[in-house]
């Protein structure tokens, strides 16, 4: 009698195309096989029989178990203690990256004086680092897509630490050039920390907290200037190189705590490990795990360049490459322009068309405490830039935030064409650097969001490599072309940023509020589902008529 008298509470669940089809390639199957988003089935709440076993009844012929994806699990668990700890650990890699980049502007004039290097050899110290990054970025991206994000990040930090320390013992110029090139190769993998971090964030938190992690870059840059101010007058550049490598050593001490991405584990068929990681996040955050079975698409072939040029990603890939190029070209350009314009002395004369006379290539000028203070003030522009974009990125979206950064940079370039005072020039450059640095961070948010897990790390790696091409070219504009015409140089940056703003608006996908794609199969299945839904609606309308 108890079986007849017990009343079941029936709930309804919308069945999506991923449920119950873990690891199944939906492409090529009929619409009936795949199901649609409109397919709804009922699940009775679990009861307990007299023997204490759970039972459930399901309306219809088939019994369906509860399922969830990695994205749904992260949404249920939310942002909490686990992600805060991960912010600090992955942020250490950004601190190390920023310090290795900032040291280039400090090392060059010191070696120019100490080793009596001509100008082109000084420039090569910077260029070889960017060249190494350009080669290393796609390779580290492929490693991360093939063997895991944590593996790729840990390997590149070990590599950079080793050759960073060895650089401090370089006996001659040739050895220093070689070792700094290897350092650049290792730094090329550091953007994978963003890939790893982004794959642990729920949708509503992703833009905000990736932007906050970017604050570690600004912290690293400021810390490097302060470290140089303390060490250079007493211990010299070798000790500066050595101490600048220590944040990487600190990161390696804590990286054992970092888990591998559950998205990567699931994509590679390691469902058990993905569940363990999700359970660990839930425990740290004090939230319950979703009930049921983890499902989704699995993929054996990962990290293939041709996947970036499939029909759904071809336009996005080409536009993003230009955006990354324009960002790096403009960001490093404004850093170089700051020093060059101020060292020119007579700004009005230079801006009104006269050439800036080049100084003797062997002229030696050590950086003074005043120079370090100016460098520090310029670097502090990173913080307001991050804050401004942080306020915009989750309100107006990624595409408009990118466009805003480019257009504001272009707007700040316009006053420099006129004869304005040093203070006004400083303010314009400060605001321009704030916006372009903020825009650079939006690119770091958007890129891992728009690509699926199987190509996410490779997409980040190649985009970073393309940006290094812009960084390699910009010294020839900001330093060489500037000697011939200030107006032509400023026009170059103005036009590139206007084009970058237009490219941002032309991006076909807005990722605000969009979950990370686990596989390209998710998008293909979603497109097929949308087509099926439209067909069903059309057929239904025809039947009614």
Short mmCIF file of C-alpha atoms in Angstrom, two decimals:
data_model
loop_
_atom_site.label_atom_id
_atom_site.label_comp_id
_atom_site.label_asym_id
_atom_site.label_seq_id
_atom_site.Cartn_x
_atom_site.Cartn_y
_atom_site.Cartn_z
CA UNK A 1 0.00 0.00 0.00
CA UNK A 2 2.89 2.30 0.75
CA UNK A 3 3.98 2.15 -2.88
CA UNK A 4 0.55 3.28 -4.02
CA UNK A 5 0.10 5.92 -1.36
CA UNK A 6 3.49 7.58 -1.73
CA UNK A 7 3.23 10.77 -3.77
CA UNK A 8 6.07 11.64 -6.16
CA UNK A 9 7.17 15.24 -6.61
CA UNK A 10 7.78 15.62 -10.32
CA UNK A 11 10.24 18.18 -11.66
CA UNK A 12 10.98 19.09 -15.23
CA UNK A 13 14.40 19.29 -16.82
CA UNK A 14 15.29 20.63 -20.23
CA UNK A 15 17.50 18.19 -22.03
CA UNK A 16 20.31 19.80 -23.98
CA UNK A 17 22.28 18.33 -26.86
CA UNK A 18 25.20 17.35 -24.61
CA UNK A 19 23.28 15.27 -22.11
CA UNK A 20 23.85 11.59 -22.16
CA UNK A 21 26.24 11.82 -25.08
CA UNK A 22 29.64 12.14 -23.51
CA UNK A 23 32.40 11.78 -26.05
CA UNK A 24 30.07 11.27 -29.00
CA UNK A 25 30.70 13.20 -32.18
CA UNK A 26 27.37 14.70 -33.13
CA UNK A 27 28.42 15.78 -36.57
CA UNK A 28 26.87 13.63 -39.23
CA UNK A 29 24.01 12.41 -37.08
CA UNK A 30 20.42 13.22 -37.94
CA UNK A 31 18.47 15.84 -36.04
CA UNK A 32 16.38 13.10 -34.45
CA UNK A 33 19.52 11.41 -33.10
CA UNK A 34 20.86 14.63 -31.62
CA UNK A 35 17.69 15.91 -29.99
CA UNK A 36 16.91 19.58 -29.57
CA UNK A 37 16.83 22.18 -26.84
CA UNK A 38 13.03 21.92 -26.87
CA UNK A 39 13.04 18.27 -25.78
CA UNK A 40 11.77 18.18 -22.18
CA UNK A 41 11.46 15.13 -19.98
CA UNK A 42 10.32 14.64 -16.40
CA UNK A 43 12.26 13.25 -13.48
CA UNK A 44 10.53 12.10 -10.33
CA UNK A 45 12.20 13.00 -7.07
CA UNK A 46 14.07 10.12 -5.49
CA UNK A 47 12.25 8.13 -2.86
CA UNK A 48 13.45 5.44 -0.43
CA UNK A 49 12.06 1.93 -0.48
CA UNK A 50 11.59 -0.15 2.67
CA UNK A 51 15.11 -1.61 2.27
CA UNK A 52 16.66 1.83 2.30
CA UNK A 53 17.60 1.97 -1.38
CA UNK A 54 17.00 5.03 -3.52
CA UNK A 55 14.53 4.73 -6.33
CA UNK A 56 13.27 7.11 -8.99
CA UNK A 57 10.59 6.96 -11.62
CA UNK A 58 10.84 8.66 -14.96
CA UNK A 59 7.92 9.44 -17.20
CA UNK A 60 8.34 8.03 -20.66
CA UNK A 61 10.02 4.87 -21.87
CA UNK A 62 13.65 5.73 -20.98
CA UNK A 63 15.22 6.51 -17.63
CA UNK A 64 17.47 9.59 -17.71
CA UNK A 65 20.14 10.36 -15.16
CA UNK A 66 21.15 13.84 -14.08
CA UNK A 67 24.10 15.25 -16.06
CA UNK A 68 26.22 18.39 -16.03
CA UNK A 69 29.13 19.90 -17.94
CA UNK A 70 32.34 21.42 -16.57
CA UNK A 71 30.91 24.87 -17.31
CA UNK A 72 27.74 24.11 -15.34
CA UNK A 73 29.80 22.74 -12.45
CA UNK A 74 31.95 25.89 -12.28
CA UNK A 75 28.83 28.06 -12.38
CA UNK A 76 27.31 26.09 -9.50
CA UNK A 77 30.51 26.21 -7.41
CA UNK A 78 31.12 29.89 -8.15
CA UNK A 79 34.09 32.14 -7.38
CA UNK A 80 35.60 31.73 -3.94
CA UNK A 81 38.63 30.87 -1.84
CA UNK A 82 40.09 28.48 -4.42
CA UNK A 83 40.12 31.08 -7.21
CA UNK A 84 41.62 33.73 -4.89
CA UNK A 85 44.55 31.43 -4.11
CA UNK A 86 44.92 30.64 -7.79
CA UNK A 87 44.95 34.36 -8.60
CA UNK A 88 48.01 34.85 -6.40
CA UNK A 89 49.92 31.81 -7.72
CA UNK A 90 49.30 32.51 -11.41
CA UNK A 91 49.83 36.23 -10.72
CA UNK A 92 53.40 35.44 -9.65
CA UNK A 93 54.16 34.31 -13.20
CA UNK A 94 52.87 37.68 -14.48
CA UNK A 95 55.07 39.53 -11.98
CA UNK A 96 58.07 37.57 -13.27
CA UNK A 97 57.12 38.25 -16.90
CA UNK A 98 56.72 42.00 -16.31
CA UNK A 99 60.06 42.23 -14.50
CA UNK A 100 61.90 40.45 -17.34
CA UNK A 101 60.34 42.87 -19.84
CA UNK A 102 60.88 46.00 -17.76
CA UNK A 103 64.53 45.17 -17.23
CA UNK A 104 65.17 45.73 -20.94
CA UNK A 105 64.73 49.49 -20.59
CA UNK A 106 67.14 49.52 -17.64
CA UNK A 107 69.78 47.11 -18.92
CA UNK A 108 70.34 48.75 -22.32
CA UNK A 109 71.81 52.13 -21.22
CA UNK A 110 73.92 50.44 -18.53
CA UNK A 111 75.58 48.03 -20.98
CA UNK A 112 75.90 50.82 -23.54
CA UNK A 113 78.18 52.62 -21.08
CA UNK A 114 79.92 49.65 -19.43
CA UNK A 115 80.72 47.61 -22.55
CA UNK A 116 80.98 50.59 -24.96
CA UNK A 117 78.34 49.10 -27.26
CA UNK A 118 77.18 50.93 -30.40
CA UNK A 119 73.47 51.71 -30.73
CA UNK A 120 72.52 48.75 -32.95
CA UNK A 121 74.05 46.25 -30.50
CA UNK A 122 72.13 47.83 -27.64
CA UNK A 123 68.91 47.53 -29.69
CA UNK A 124 69.67 43.87 -30.39
CA UNK A 125 69.52 43.07 -26.66
CA UNK A 126 65.85 44.05 -26.74
CA UNK A 127 65.10 42.63 -30.19
CA UNK A 128 66.50 39.19 -29.43
CA UNK A 129 64.15 38.84 -26.44
CA UNK A 130 61.10 39.65 -28.58
CA UNK A 131 62.37 37.31 -31.30
CA UNK A 132 62.68 34.50 -28.75
CA UNK A 133 59.15 35.20 -27.53
CA UNK A 134 57.83 35.13 -31.09
CA UNK A 135 59.32 31.67 -31.63
CA UNK A 136 58.44 30.33 -28.18
CA UNK A 137 54.82 31.47 -27.85
CA UNK A 138 53.21 29.11 -30.41
CA UNK A 139 55.45 26.20 -29.33
CA UNK A 140 54.48 26.60 -25.67
CA UNK A 141 50.86 26.91 -26.78
CA UNK A 142 51.08 23.60 -28.60
CA UNK A 143 52.68 21.97 -25.54
CA UNK A 144 49.87 23.31 -23.35
CA UNK A 145 47.16 22.02 -25.68
CA UNK A 146 48.84 18.63 -25.98
CA UNK A 147 50.19 17.90 -22.48
CA UNK A 148 48.27 20.31 -20.26
CA UNK A 149 48.22 23.95 -19.23
CA UNK A 150 50.02 23.38 -15.92
CA UNK A 151 52.72 21.34 -17.65
CA UNK A 152 53.37 24.00 -20.29
CA UNK A 153 53.42 26.85 -17.76
CA UNK A 154 55.73 25.06 -15.32
CA UNK A 155 58.16 24.09 -18.09
CA UNK A 156 58.39 27.61 -19.50
CA UNK A 157 58.97 29.14 -16.04
CA UNK A 158 61.74 26.59 -15.31
CA UNK A 159 63.32 27.43 -18.67
CA UNK A 160 63.14 31.19 -18.07
CA UNK A 161 64.50 30.92 -14.53
CA UNK A 162 67.49 28.84 -15.67
CA UNK A 163 68.58 31.17 -18.46
CA UNK A 164 67.64 34.30 -16.51
CA UNK A 165 70.09 33.37 -13.77
CA UNK A 166 72.75 32.32 -16.30
CA UNK A 167 72.39 35.74 -17.99
CA UNK A 168 73.79 37.38 -14.87
CA UNK A 169 77.05 35.43 -15.42
CA UNK A 170 77.42 36.30 -19.13
CA UNK A 171 81.13 37.13 -19.68
CA UNK A 172 80.81 38.94 -23.03
CA UNK A 173 78.18 40.55 -25.24
CA UNK A 174 77.69 37.49 -27.48
CA UNK A 175 76.87 35.22 -24.56
CA UNK A 176 74.47 37.78 -23.08
CA UNK A 177 72.67 38.07 -26.42
CA UNK A 178 72.34 34.28 -26.71
CA UNK A 179 71.11 33.81 -23.15
CA UNK A 180 68.62 36.68 -23.31
CA UNK A 181 67.20 35.16 -26.50
CA UNK A 182 66.62 31.92 -24.59
CA UNK A 183 64.98 33.92 -21.79
CA UNK A 184 62.62 35.42 -24.38
CA UNK A 185 61.82 31.93 -25.67
CA UNK A 186 60.74 30.94 -22.16
CA UNK A 187 58.74 34.12 -21.51
CA UNK A 188 56.71 33.27 -24.61
CA UNK A 189 54.91 30.60 -22.57
CA UNK A 190 53.86 32.80 -19.65
CA UNK A 191 50.53 33.87 -21.28
CA UNK A 192 49.42 30.26 -20.72
CA UNK A 193 48.85 31.27 -17.10
CA UNK A 194 45.84 33.25 -18.36
CA UNK A 195 44.63 30.20 -20.29
CA UNK A 196 44.89 28.06 -17.15
CA UNK A 197 43.31 30.64 -14.86
CA UNK A 198 40.40 31.41 -17.20
CA UNK A 199 39.39 27.73 -17.29
CA UNK A 200 38.60 27.80 -13.54
CA UNK A 201 36.33 30.87 -13.62
CA UNK A 202 32.53 31.04 -13.83
CA UNK A 203 31.12 33.15 -16.63
CA UNK A 204 30.08 36.18 -14.59
CA UNK A 205 33.50 36.44 -12.88
CA UNK A 206 35.79 35.78 -15.82
CA UNK A 207 36.24 39.26 -17.28
CA UNK A 208 36.64 41.00 -13.93
CA UNK A 209 39.14 38.61 -12.40
CA UNK A 210 41.30 38.14 -15.48
CA UNK A 211 41.59 41.92 -15.54
CA UNK A 212 42.54 41.90 -11.86
CA UNK A 213 45.25 39.34 -12.55
CA UNK A 214 46.60 41.83 -15.06
CA UNK A 215 47.31 44.10 -12.09
CA UNK A 216 50.17 41.71 -11.26
CA UNK A 217 51.85 42.86 -14.49
CA UNK A 218 51.72 46.46 -13.30
CA UNK A 219 52.98 45.40 -9.86
CA UNK A 220 55.90 43.55 -11.47
CA UNK A 221 56.81 46.56 -13.62
CA UNK A 222 56.78 48.93 -10.65
CA UNK A 223 58.72 46.46 -8.50
CA UNK A 224 61.43 46.15 -11.16
CA UNK A 225 61.94 49.93 -11.27
CA UNK A 226 62.18 50.09 -7.47
CA UNK A 227 64.55 47.12 -7.44
CA UNK A 228 66.76 48.81 -10.04
CA UNK A 229 66.75 52.04 -8.06
CA UNK A 230 68.01 50.08 -5.04
CA UNK A 231 70.48 47.69 -6.69
CA UNK A 232 71.97 49.41 -9.73
CA UNK A 233 73.94 52.17 -7.93
CA UNK A 234 75.61 49.68 -5.59
CA UNK A 235 75.62 46.09 -6.89
CA UNK A 236 75.24 46.59 -10.65
CA UNK A 237 73.27 45.00 -13.48
CA UNK A 238 74.37 41.38 -12.86
CA UNK A 239 72.76 41.32 -9.43
CA UNK A 240 69.68 43.01 -10.89
CA UNK A 241 69.33 40.18 -13.42
CA UNK A 242 69.75 37.63 -10.63
CA UNK A 243 67.20 39.16 -8.25
CA UNK A 244 64.74 39.75 -11.10
CA UNK A 245 64.56 35.97 -11.57
CA UNK A 246 63.49 35.29 -7.97
CA UNK A 247 59.69 35.66 -8.55
CA UNK A 248 59.94 32.69 -10.93
CA UNK A 249 61.62 30.65 -8.21
CA UNK A 250 58.80 31.60 -5.81
CA UNK A 251 56.23 30.54 -8.41
CA UNK A 252 57.91 27.14 -8.81
CA UNK A 253 57.77 26.64 -5.03
CA UNK A 254 53.97 27.02 -5.13
CA UNK A 255 53.15 25.53 -8.53
CA UNK A 256 52.78 22.04 -7.01
CA UNK A 257 49.50 23.35 -5.57
CA UNK A 258 48.17 24.31 -9.00
CA UNK A 259 45.77 21.71 -10.41
CA UNK A 260 45.47 20.90 -14.08
CA UNK A 261 42.45 22.38 -15.82
CA UNK A 262 39.35 20.16 -15.42
CA UNK A 263 38.36 21.24 -18.93
CA UNK A 264 41.62 19.83 -20.30
CA UNK A 265 41.28 16.63 -18.25
CA UNK A 266 37.77 16.01 -19.52
CA UNK A 267 38.64 16.85 -23.12
CA UNK A 268 41.44 14.25 -23.01
CA UNK A 269 39.18 11.56 -21.54
CA UNK A 270 40.37 11.81 -17.91
CA UNK A 271 36.90 12.28 -16.47
CA UNK A 272 37.89 10.95 -13.03
CA UNK A 273 40.65 13.56 -12.65
CA UNK A 274 38.32 16.31 -13.84
CA UNK A 275 35.79 15.28 -11.16
CA UNK A 276 38.52 15.23 -8.50
CA UNK A 277 39.56 18.80 -9.41
CA UNK A 278 35.97 20.05 -9.41
CA UNK A 279 35.38 18.41 -6.02
CA UNK A 280 38.53 20.12 -4.70
CA UNK A 281 37.28 23.52 -5.90
CA UNK A 282 33.85 22.90 -4.35
CA UNK A 283 35.43 21.92 -1.02
CA UNK A 284 37.64 25.03 -0.91
CA UNK A 285 34.71 27.29 -1.82
CA UNK A 286 32.34 25.60 0.62
CA UNK A 287 29.81 24.80 -2.12
CA UNK A 288 28.16 21.46 -3.02
CA UNK A 289 29.04 19.65 -6.23
CA UNK A 290 26.26 19.29 -8.82
CA UNK A 291 24.52 15.91 -8.77
CA UNK A 292 24.86 13.49 -11.64
CA UNK A 293 27.37 12.56 -14.30
CA UNK A 294 29.94 14.80 -15.98
CA UNK A 295 29.30 14.88 -19.73
CA UNK A 296 30.50 16.72 -22.81
CA UNK A 297 32.54 16.21 -25.95
CA UNK A 298 36.00 14.69 -25.89
CA UNK A 299 38.70 15.34 -28.45
CA UNK A 300 41.82 13.36 -29.27
CA UNK A 301 43.34 15.79 -31.77
CA UNK A 302 44.32 19.07 -30.12
CA UNK A 303 46.57 22.04 -30.78
CA UNK A 304 46.20 22.05 -34.58
CA UNK A 305 46.74 25.37 -36.36
CA UNK A 306 44.21 24.47 -39.07
CA UNK A 307 41.47 24.43 -36.41
CA UNK A 308 41.95 28.20 -36.02
CA UNK A 309 40.87 28.62 -39.64
CA UNK A 310 37.68 26.58 -39.69
CA UNK A 311 34.72 28.58 -41.09
CA UNK A 312 33.44 29.59 -37.63
CA UNK A 313 36.85 30.92 -36.49
CA UNK A 314 38.64 32.15 -39.63
CA UNK A 315 37.46 35.77 -39.47
CA UNK A 316 37.95 35.92 -35.69
CA UNK A 317 41.51 34.58 -35.97
CA UNK A 318 42.63 37.07 -38.64
CA UNK A 319 41.05 40.06 -36.87
CA UNK A 320 42.49 39.03 -33.50
CA UNK A 321 45.98 38.69 -34.93
CA UNK A 322 45.81 42.25 -36.21
CA UNK A 323 44.44 43.46 -32.85
CA UNK A 324 47.29 41.78 -30.94
CA UNK A 325 49.81 43.20 -33.41
CA UNK A 326 48.40 46.74 -33.12
CA UNK A 327 48.25 46.48 -29.32
CA UNK A 328 51.91 45.51 -28.93
CA UNK A 329 53.04 47.93 -31.64
CA UNK A 330 51.29 50.83 -29.87
CA UNK A 331 52.03 49.80 -26.27
CA UNK A 332 55.78 49.42 -26.68
CA UNK A 333 55.77 52.38 -29.08
CA UNK A 334 54.37 54.76 -26.47
CA UNK A 335 56.96 53.53 -23.96
CA UNK A 336 59.79 54.32 -26.39
CA UNK A 337 58.23 57.59 -27.53
CA UNK A 338 58.13 58.85 -23.95
CA UNK A 339 61.91 58.68 -23.57
CA UNK A 340 62.68 59.82 -27.11
CA UNK A 341 60.47 62.92 -27.05
CA UNK A 342 61.72 64.06 -23.66
CA UNK A 343 65.37 63.47 -24.58
CA UNK A 344 64.87 65.53 -27.75
CA UNK A 345 64.60 68.61 -25.55
CA UNK A 346 63.00 71.12 -27.95
CA UNK A 347 59.58 69.54 -28.38
CA UNK A 348 57.98 72.41 -30.28
CA UNK A 349 60.75 72.52 -32.86
CA UNK A 350 60.62 68.78 -33.32
CA UNK A 351 56.85 68.60 -33.64
CA UNK A 352 56.67 71.47 -36.10
CA UNK A 353 58.71 69.56 -38.64
CA UNK A 354 62.38 69.82 -37.79
CA UNK A 355 64.35 66.63 -37.48
CA UNK A 356 65.56 65.40 -34.13
CA UNK A 357 69.31 65.35 -34.43
CA UNK A 358 70.73 61.96 -33.49
CA UNK A 359 73.30 61.99 -30.73
CA UNK A 360 76.63 60.21 -30.99
CA UNK A 361 76.04 56.45 -30.97
CA UNK A 362 78.81 56.04 -28.37
CA UNK A 363 77.58 58.81 -26.08
CA UNK A 364 77.25 57.35 -22.58
CA UNK A 365 74.42 58.37 -20.25
CA UNK A 366 73.83 56.36 -17.09
CA UNK A 367 70.31 56.35 -15.71
CA UNK A 368 69.95 58.73 -12.79
CA UNK A 369 67.55 58.65 -9.86
CA UNK A 370 65.48 61.27 -11.72
CA UNK A 371 65.27 58.94 -14.73
CA UNK A 372 64.08 56.08 -12.53
CA UNK A 373 61.40 58.33 -11.02
CA UNK A 374 60.15 59.34 -14.47
CA UNK A 375 60.11 55.67 -15.46
CA UNK A 376 58.16 54.88 -12.31
CA UNK A 377 55.52 57.56 -12.99
CA UNK A 378 55.08 56.32 -16.55
CA UNK A 379 54.70 52.74 -15.35
CA UNK A 380 52.03 53.75 -12.83
CA UNK A 381 49.76 54.57 -15.80
CA UNK A 382 49.08 50.81 -15.98
CA UNK A 383 46.89 50.93 -12.84
CA UNK A 384 44.28 53.53 -13.95
CA UNK A 385 44.17 51.83 -17.34
CA UNK A 386 43.28 48.49 -15.77
CA UNK A 387 40.71 50.17 -13.51
CA UNK A 388 38.97 51.97 -16.39
CA UNK A 389 38.73 48.86 -18.55
CA UNK A 390 37.68 46.81 -15.52
CA UNK A 391 34.64 49.08 -15.19
CA UNK A 392 33.82 48.73 -18.88
CA UNK A 393 34.53 45.12 -19.80
CA UNK A 394 31.47 43.57 -18.11
CA UNK A 395 29.19 46.49 -18.96
CA UNK A 396 29.78 47.28 -22.63
CA UNK A 397 31.42 43.97 -23.58
CA UNK A 398 34.83 42.81 -24.78
CA UNK A 399 34.60 44.12 -28.35
CA UNK A 400 33.56 47.65 -27.39
CA UNK A 401 36.17 47.75 -24.61
CA UNK A 402 38.89 46.90 -27.12
CA UNK A 403 37.60 49.54 -29.53
CA UNK A 404 37.39 52.12 -26.72
CA UNK A 405 41.04 51.50 -25.82
CA UNK A 406 42.24 51.96 -29.40
CA UNK A 407 40.12 55.05 -30.11
CA UNK A 408 41.12 56.77 -26.85
CA UNK A 409 44.80 56.08 -27.61
CA UNK A 410 44.33 57.70 -31.03
CA UNK A 411 42.57 60.68 -29.45
CA UNK A 412 45.49 61.21 -27.05
CA UNK A 413 47.91 61.20 -30.00
CA UNK A 414 46.21 64.19 -31.64
CA UNK A 415 47.43 66.92 -29.20
CA UNK A 416 51.02 65.78 -29.76
CA UNK A 417 50.84 67.13 -33.32
CA UNK A 418 50.51 70.63 -31.88
CA UNK A 419 53.13 72.65 -30.00
CA UNK A 420 52.22 71.87 -26.41
CA UNK A 421 54.28 72.05 -23.24
CA UNK A 422 56.12 69.21 -21.53
CA UNK A 423 53.44 68.82 -18.86
CA UNK A 424 50.69 68.50 -21.48
CA UNK A 425 52.77 65.96 -23.41
CA UNK A 426 53.28 63.97 -20.21
CA UNK A 427 49.53 63.95 -19.49
CA UNK A 428 48.65 62.84 -23.04
CA UNK A 429 51.23 60.06 -22.98
CA UNK A 430 50.09 58.95 -19.51
CA UNK A 431 46.44 58.65 -20.62
CA UNK A 432 47.41 56.97 -23.91
CA UNK A 433 49.49 54.37 -22.10
CA UNK A 434 46.68 53.78 -19.58
CA UNK A 435 44.18 52.95 -22.32
CA UNK A 436 46.47 50.88 -24.53
CA UNK A 437 47.68 48.80 -21.56
CA UNK A 438 44.05 48.24 -20.55
CA UNK A 439 43.20 47.22 -24.11
CA UNK A 440 46.08 44.75 -24.12
CA UNK A 441 44.52 43.05 -21.09
CA UNK A 442 41.11 42.87 -22.79
CA UNK A 443 42.79 40.89 -25.58
CA UNK A 444 44.03 38.47 -22.91
CA UNK A 445 40.44 38.12 -21.67
CA UNK A 446 38.78 37.76 -25.07
CA UNK A 447 41.15 35.30 -26.76
CA UNK A 448 40.76 32.33 -24.35
CA UNK A 449 37.00 32.99 -24.21
CA UNK A 450 36.39 32.83 -27.93
CA UNK A 451 38.26 29.58 -28.73
CA UNK A 452 37.41 26.04 -27.57
CA UNK A 453 39.54 24.12 -25.06
CA UNK A 454 41.21 22.00 -27.75
CA UNK A 455 42.86 25.06 -29.40
CA UNK A 456 42.70 27.69 -26.63
CA UNK A 457 46.36 27.51 -25.58
CA UNK A 458 47.61 27.41 -29.18
CA UNK A 459 45.44 30.43 -30.06
CA UNK A 460 46.91 32.35 -27.13
CA UNK A 461 50.43 31.31 -28.10
CA UNK A 462 50.17 32.35 -31.74
CA UNK A 463 48.38 35.61 -30.88
CA UNK A 464 51.19 36.41 -28.44
CA UNK A 465 53.75 35.59 -31.15
CA UNK A 466 52.03 37.96 -33.60
CA UNK A 467 52.12 40.69 -30.97
CA UNK A 468 55.87 40.24 -30.66
CA UNK A 469 56.20 41.03 -34.36
CA UNK A 470 54.61 44.40 -33.58
CA UNK A 471 57.01 44.81 -30.66
CA UNK A 472 59.97 44.07 -32.97
CA UNK A 473 58.89 46.64 -35.56
CA UNK A 474 57.96 49.51 -33.26
CA UNK A 475 61.55 50.52 -32.30
CA UNK A 476 62.27 51.31 -35.94
CA UNK A 477 59.26 53.64 -35.97
CA UNK A 478 59.57 55.18 -32.50
CA UNK A 479 63.34 55.65 -32.67
CA UNK A 480 64.50 55.60 -36.31
CA UNK A 481 61.53 57.24 -38.09
CA UNK A 482 61.22 59.76 -35.25
CA UNK A 483 64.64 61.15 -36.22
CA UNK A 484 63.24 62.04 -39.65
CA UNK A 485 59.72 63.25 -38.81
CA UNK A 486 57.80 63.39 -35.56
CA UNK A 487 54.49 63.98 -37.37
CA UNK A 488 54.95 60.94 -39.62
CA UNK A 489 55.77 58.80 -36.56
CA UNK A 490 52.71 59.95 -34.63
CA UNK A 491 50.54 59.43 -37.74
CA UNK A 492 51.75 55.85 -37.95
CA UNK A 493 50.54 55.06 -34.43
CA UNK A 494 47.33 57.03 -34.91
CA UNK A 495 46.35 55.11 -38.06
CA UNK A 496 47.23 51.69 -36.63
CA UNK A 497 45.11 52.30 -33.53
CA UNK A 498 42.15 53.55 -35.57
CA UNK A 499 42.36 50.37 -37.65
CA UNK A 500 42.65 48.34 -34.45
CA UNK A 501 39.45 49.94 -33.13
CA UNK A 502 37.59 49.12 -36.35
CA UNK A 503 38.89 45.52 -36.28
CA UNK A 504 37.62 45.18 -32.69
CA UNK A 505 34.11 46.20 -33.70
CA UNK A 506 34.20 43.78 -36.66
CA UNK A 507 34.88 40.74 -34.46
CA UNK A 508 31.96 38.36 -35.15
CA UNK A 509 31.63 36.99 -31.60
CA UNK A 510 30.95 38.88 -28.36
CA UNK A 511 32.01 36.67 -25.44
CA UNK A 512 30.38 38.67 -22.62
CA UNK A 513 28.22 36.23 -20.61
CA UNK A 514 29.25 33.32 -22.84
CA UNK A 515 30.51 30.04 -21.41
CA UNK A 516 33.86 28.64 -22.53
CA UNK A 517 33.54 26.20 -25.42
CA UNK A 518 34.82 22.77 -24.46
CA UNK A 519 35.20 21.63 -28.06
CA UNK A 520 34.43 22.81 -31.56
CA UNK A 521 31.87 20.01 -31.53
CA UNK A 522 29.88 22.02 -28.99
CA UNK A 523 29.52 24.88 -31.42
CA UNK A 524 28.77 22.59 -34.36
CA UNK A 525 26.15 20.77 -32.33
CA UNK A 526 24.72 24.09 -31.18
CA UNK A 527 24.49 25.29 -34.76
CA UNK A 528 22.76 22.07 -35.80
CA UNK A 529 20.38 22.39 -32.87
CA UNK A 530 19.53 25.95 -33.85
CA UNK A 531 18.90 24.82 -37.42
CA UNK A 532 16.67 21.99 -36.20
CA UNK A 533 14.71 24.34 -33.97
CA UNK A 534 14.14 26.75 -36.84
CA UNK A 535 13.06 23.90 -39.13
CA UNK A 536 10.64 22.60 -36.51
CA UNK A 537 9.17 26.08 -36.00
CA UNK A 538 8.72 26.54 -39.75
CA UNK A 539 7.08 23.14 -40.11
CA UNK A 540 4.82 23.84 -37.13
CA UNK A 541 3.76 27.18 -38.61
CA UNK A 542 3.02 25.52 -41.97
CA UNK A 543 0.88 22.86 -40.29
CA UNK A 544 -1.11 25.53 -38.45
CA UNK A 545 -1.78 27.34 -41.70
#
